[in-house]
Tab-separated table of C-alpha atoms and ligand atoms in Angstrom:
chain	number	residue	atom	x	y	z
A	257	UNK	CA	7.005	81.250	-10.608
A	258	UNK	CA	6.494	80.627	-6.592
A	259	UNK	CA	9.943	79.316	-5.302
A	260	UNK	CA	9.297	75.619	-4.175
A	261	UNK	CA	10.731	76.152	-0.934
A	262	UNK	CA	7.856	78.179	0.636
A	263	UNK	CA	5.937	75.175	1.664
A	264	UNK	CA	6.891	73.420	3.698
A	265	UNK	CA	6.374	69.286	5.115
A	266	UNK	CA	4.183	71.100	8.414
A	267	UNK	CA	1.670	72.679	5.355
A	268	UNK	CA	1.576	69.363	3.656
A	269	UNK	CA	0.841	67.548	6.646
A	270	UNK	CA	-1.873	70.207	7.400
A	271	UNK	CA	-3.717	70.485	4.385
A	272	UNK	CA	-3.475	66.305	4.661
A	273	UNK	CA	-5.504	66.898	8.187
A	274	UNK	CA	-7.827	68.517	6.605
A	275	UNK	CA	-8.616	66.244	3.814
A	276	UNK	CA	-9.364	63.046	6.552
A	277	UNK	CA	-11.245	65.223	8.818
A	278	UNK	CA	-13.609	66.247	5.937
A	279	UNK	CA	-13.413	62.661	4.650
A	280	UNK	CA	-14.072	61.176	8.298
A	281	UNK	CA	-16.923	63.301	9.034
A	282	UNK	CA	-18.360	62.329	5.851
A	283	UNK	CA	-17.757	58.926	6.451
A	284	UNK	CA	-19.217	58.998	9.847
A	285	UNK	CA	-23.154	60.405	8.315
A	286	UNK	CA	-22.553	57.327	5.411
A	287	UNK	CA	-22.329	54.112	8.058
A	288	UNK	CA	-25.831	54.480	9.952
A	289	UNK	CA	-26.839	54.333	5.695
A	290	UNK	CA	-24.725	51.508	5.390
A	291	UNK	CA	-25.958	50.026	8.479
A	292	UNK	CA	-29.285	49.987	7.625
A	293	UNK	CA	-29.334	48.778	3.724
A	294	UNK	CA	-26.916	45.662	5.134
A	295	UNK	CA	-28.995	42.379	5.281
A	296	UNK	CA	-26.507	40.158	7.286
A	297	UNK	CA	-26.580	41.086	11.247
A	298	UNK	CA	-22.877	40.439	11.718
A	299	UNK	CA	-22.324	43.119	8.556
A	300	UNK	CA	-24.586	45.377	10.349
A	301	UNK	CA	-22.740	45.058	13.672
A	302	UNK	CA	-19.481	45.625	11.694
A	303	UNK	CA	-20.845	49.108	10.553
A	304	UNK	CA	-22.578	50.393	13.489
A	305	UNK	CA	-19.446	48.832	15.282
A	306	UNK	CA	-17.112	51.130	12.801
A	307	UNK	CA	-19.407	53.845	13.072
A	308	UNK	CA	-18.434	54.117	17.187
A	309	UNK	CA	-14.670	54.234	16.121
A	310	UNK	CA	-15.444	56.787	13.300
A	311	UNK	CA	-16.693	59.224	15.859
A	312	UNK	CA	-13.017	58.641	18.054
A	313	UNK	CA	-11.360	59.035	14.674
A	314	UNK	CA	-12.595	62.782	14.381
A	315	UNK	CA	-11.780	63.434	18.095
A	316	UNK	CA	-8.301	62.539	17.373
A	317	UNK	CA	-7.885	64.157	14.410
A	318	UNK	CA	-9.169	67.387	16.231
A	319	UNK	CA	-6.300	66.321	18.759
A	320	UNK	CA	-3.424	66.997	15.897
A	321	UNK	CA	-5.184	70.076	14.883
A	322	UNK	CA	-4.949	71.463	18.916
A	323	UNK	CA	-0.965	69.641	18.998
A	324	UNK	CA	-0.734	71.802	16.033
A	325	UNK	CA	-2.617	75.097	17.232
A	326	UNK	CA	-4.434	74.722	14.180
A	327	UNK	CA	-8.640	75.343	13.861
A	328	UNK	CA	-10.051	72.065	13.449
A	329	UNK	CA	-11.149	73.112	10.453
A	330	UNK	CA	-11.789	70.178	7.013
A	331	UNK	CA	-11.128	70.700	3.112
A	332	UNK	CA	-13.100	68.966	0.431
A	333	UNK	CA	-12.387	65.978	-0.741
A	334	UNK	CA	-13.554	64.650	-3.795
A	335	UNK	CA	-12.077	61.371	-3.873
A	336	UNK	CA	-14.070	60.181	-0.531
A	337	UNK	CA	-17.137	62.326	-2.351
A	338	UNK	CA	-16.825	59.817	-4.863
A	339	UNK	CA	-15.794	56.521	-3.325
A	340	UNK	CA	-19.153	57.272	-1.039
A	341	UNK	CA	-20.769	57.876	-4.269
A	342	UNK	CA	-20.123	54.477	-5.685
A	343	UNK	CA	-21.212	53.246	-2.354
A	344	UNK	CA	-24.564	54.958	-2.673
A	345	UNK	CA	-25.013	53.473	-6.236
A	346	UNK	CA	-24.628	50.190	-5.140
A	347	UNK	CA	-26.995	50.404	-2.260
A	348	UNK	CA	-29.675	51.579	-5.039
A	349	UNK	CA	-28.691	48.977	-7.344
A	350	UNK	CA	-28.359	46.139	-5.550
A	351	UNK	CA	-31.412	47.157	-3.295
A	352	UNK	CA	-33.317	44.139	-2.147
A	353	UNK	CA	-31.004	41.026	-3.481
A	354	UNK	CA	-28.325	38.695	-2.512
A	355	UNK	CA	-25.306	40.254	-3.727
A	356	UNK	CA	-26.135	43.726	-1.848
A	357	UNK	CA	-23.949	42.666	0.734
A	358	UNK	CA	-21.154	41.601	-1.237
A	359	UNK	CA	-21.421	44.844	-2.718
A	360	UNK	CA	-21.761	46.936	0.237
A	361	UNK	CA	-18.518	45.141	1.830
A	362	UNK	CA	-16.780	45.995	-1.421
A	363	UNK	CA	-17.394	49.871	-1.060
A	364	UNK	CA	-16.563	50.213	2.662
A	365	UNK	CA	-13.520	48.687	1.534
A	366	UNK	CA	-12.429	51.259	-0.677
A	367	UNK	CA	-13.667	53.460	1.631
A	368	UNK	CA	-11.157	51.939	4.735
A	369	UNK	CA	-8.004	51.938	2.182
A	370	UNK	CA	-8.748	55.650	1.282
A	371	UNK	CA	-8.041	56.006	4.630
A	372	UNK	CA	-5.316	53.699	5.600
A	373	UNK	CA	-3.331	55.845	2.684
A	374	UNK	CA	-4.087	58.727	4.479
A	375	UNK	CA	-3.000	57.676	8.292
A	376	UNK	CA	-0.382	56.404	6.786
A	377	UNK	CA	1.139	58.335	5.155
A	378	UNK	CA	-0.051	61.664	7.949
A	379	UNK	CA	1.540	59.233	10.597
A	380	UNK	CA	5.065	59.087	8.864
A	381	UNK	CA	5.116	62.841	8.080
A	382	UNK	CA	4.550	63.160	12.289
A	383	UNK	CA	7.551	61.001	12.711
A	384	UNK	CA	9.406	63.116	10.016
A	385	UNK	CA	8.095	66.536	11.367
A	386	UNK	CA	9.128	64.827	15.507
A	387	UNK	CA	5.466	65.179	16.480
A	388	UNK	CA	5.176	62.260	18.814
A	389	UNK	CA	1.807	62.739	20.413
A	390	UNK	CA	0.656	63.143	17.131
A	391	UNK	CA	2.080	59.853	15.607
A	392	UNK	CA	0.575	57.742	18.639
A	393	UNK	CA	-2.948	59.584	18.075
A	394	UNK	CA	-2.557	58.601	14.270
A	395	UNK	CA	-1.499	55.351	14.246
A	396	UNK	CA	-4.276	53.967	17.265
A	397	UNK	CA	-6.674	54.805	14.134
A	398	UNK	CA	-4.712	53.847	11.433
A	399	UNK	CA	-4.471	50.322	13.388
A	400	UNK	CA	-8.402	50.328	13.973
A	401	UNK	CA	-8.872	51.007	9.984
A	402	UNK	CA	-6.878	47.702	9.255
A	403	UNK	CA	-8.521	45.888	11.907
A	404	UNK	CA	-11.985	47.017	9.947
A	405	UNK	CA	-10.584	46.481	6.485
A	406	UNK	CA	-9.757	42.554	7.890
A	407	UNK	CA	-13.490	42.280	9.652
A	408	UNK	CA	-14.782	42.740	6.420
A	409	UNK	CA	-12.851	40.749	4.880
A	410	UNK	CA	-13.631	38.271	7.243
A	411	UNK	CA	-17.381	38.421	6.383
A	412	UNK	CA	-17.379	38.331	2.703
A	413	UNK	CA	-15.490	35.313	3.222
A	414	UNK	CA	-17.382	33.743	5.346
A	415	UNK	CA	-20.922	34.542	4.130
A	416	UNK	CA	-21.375	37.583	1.111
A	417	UNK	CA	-19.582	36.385	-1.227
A	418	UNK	CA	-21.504	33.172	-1.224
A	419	UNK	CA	-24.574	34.485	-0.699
A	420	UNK	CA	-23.950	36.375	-3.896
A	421	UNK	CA	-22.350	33.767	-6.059
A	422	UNK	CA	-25.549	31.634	-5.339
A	423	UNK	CA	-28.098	34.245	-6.500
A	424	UNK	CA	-30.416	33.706	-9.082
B	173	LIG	FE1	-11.801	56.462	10.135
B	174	LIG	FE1	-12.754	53.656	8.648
């Protein structure tokens, strides 16, 4: 049996890194997709919008890894694999009709709290491990997740849902 004391909170927090960078960078090839299938223009906005940020999101996460004098280097994730999985089976599903949107906000949802779990929870293991730069760099896009999570909210209320309550 491996003693539990040779890991340590620095190896949790990197192997963490590594999951949102691989998540992020998947995430960043799945909003043009997103994008595209949305039929509202203020949803499609929102994703190319998000999309922008997404790219910032991996430059500060390649930050940490150079605070760290780590390689920038990701770890497969399967629970983004599959929450962008979902995703894509609603985009073939509700292809063409009035609840796609609905739908589509409802996966980049799950997508946005996948990662507001992460940032959280890498931000308060900086503040535990004293890595100030780090916690700064973290929480700018742990705040821009929320925002995002909100903005969709936002739009579902104001339009999708409706849209897709009133289909045929
Ligand atoms: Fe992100
Ligand atoms: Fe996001």
């Amino acid at each position: 049996m491996p003693t539990k004391s040779e890991k340590s909170l620095e190896d949790l927090f990197h192997d963490t890194l590594r999951d949102i960078l691989y998540a992020e960078k998947k995430i960043l090839k799945a909003l043009p997709k997103m994008a595209k299938a949305a039929e509202a223009e203020d949803l499609r906005a929102g994703f190319e919008k998000h999309r922008d940020e997404t790219e910032v999101h991996v430059e500060r996460l390649q930050e940490v890894f150079e605070l760290m004098g780590k390689r920038a280097q990701g770890k497969t994730c399967p629970g983004i694999d599959g929450i962008l999985e979902e995703g894509e089976e609603i985009m073939e599903e509700f292809k063409g009709t009035s609840t796609l949107d609905a739908g589509l906000i409802s996966a980049a949802q799950a997508v946005e709290h996948y990662e507001i779990t992460r940032y959280g929870t890498l931000k308060r293991w900086a503040e535990e491990l004293g890595m100030t730069d780090a916690v700064a760099l973290l929480d700018q896009t742990l705040q821009e997740e929320a925002a995002t999570d909100e903005a969709l909210t936002a739009i579902a209320d104001a339009s999708a849902n409706d849209r897709a309550k009133h289909a045929a």
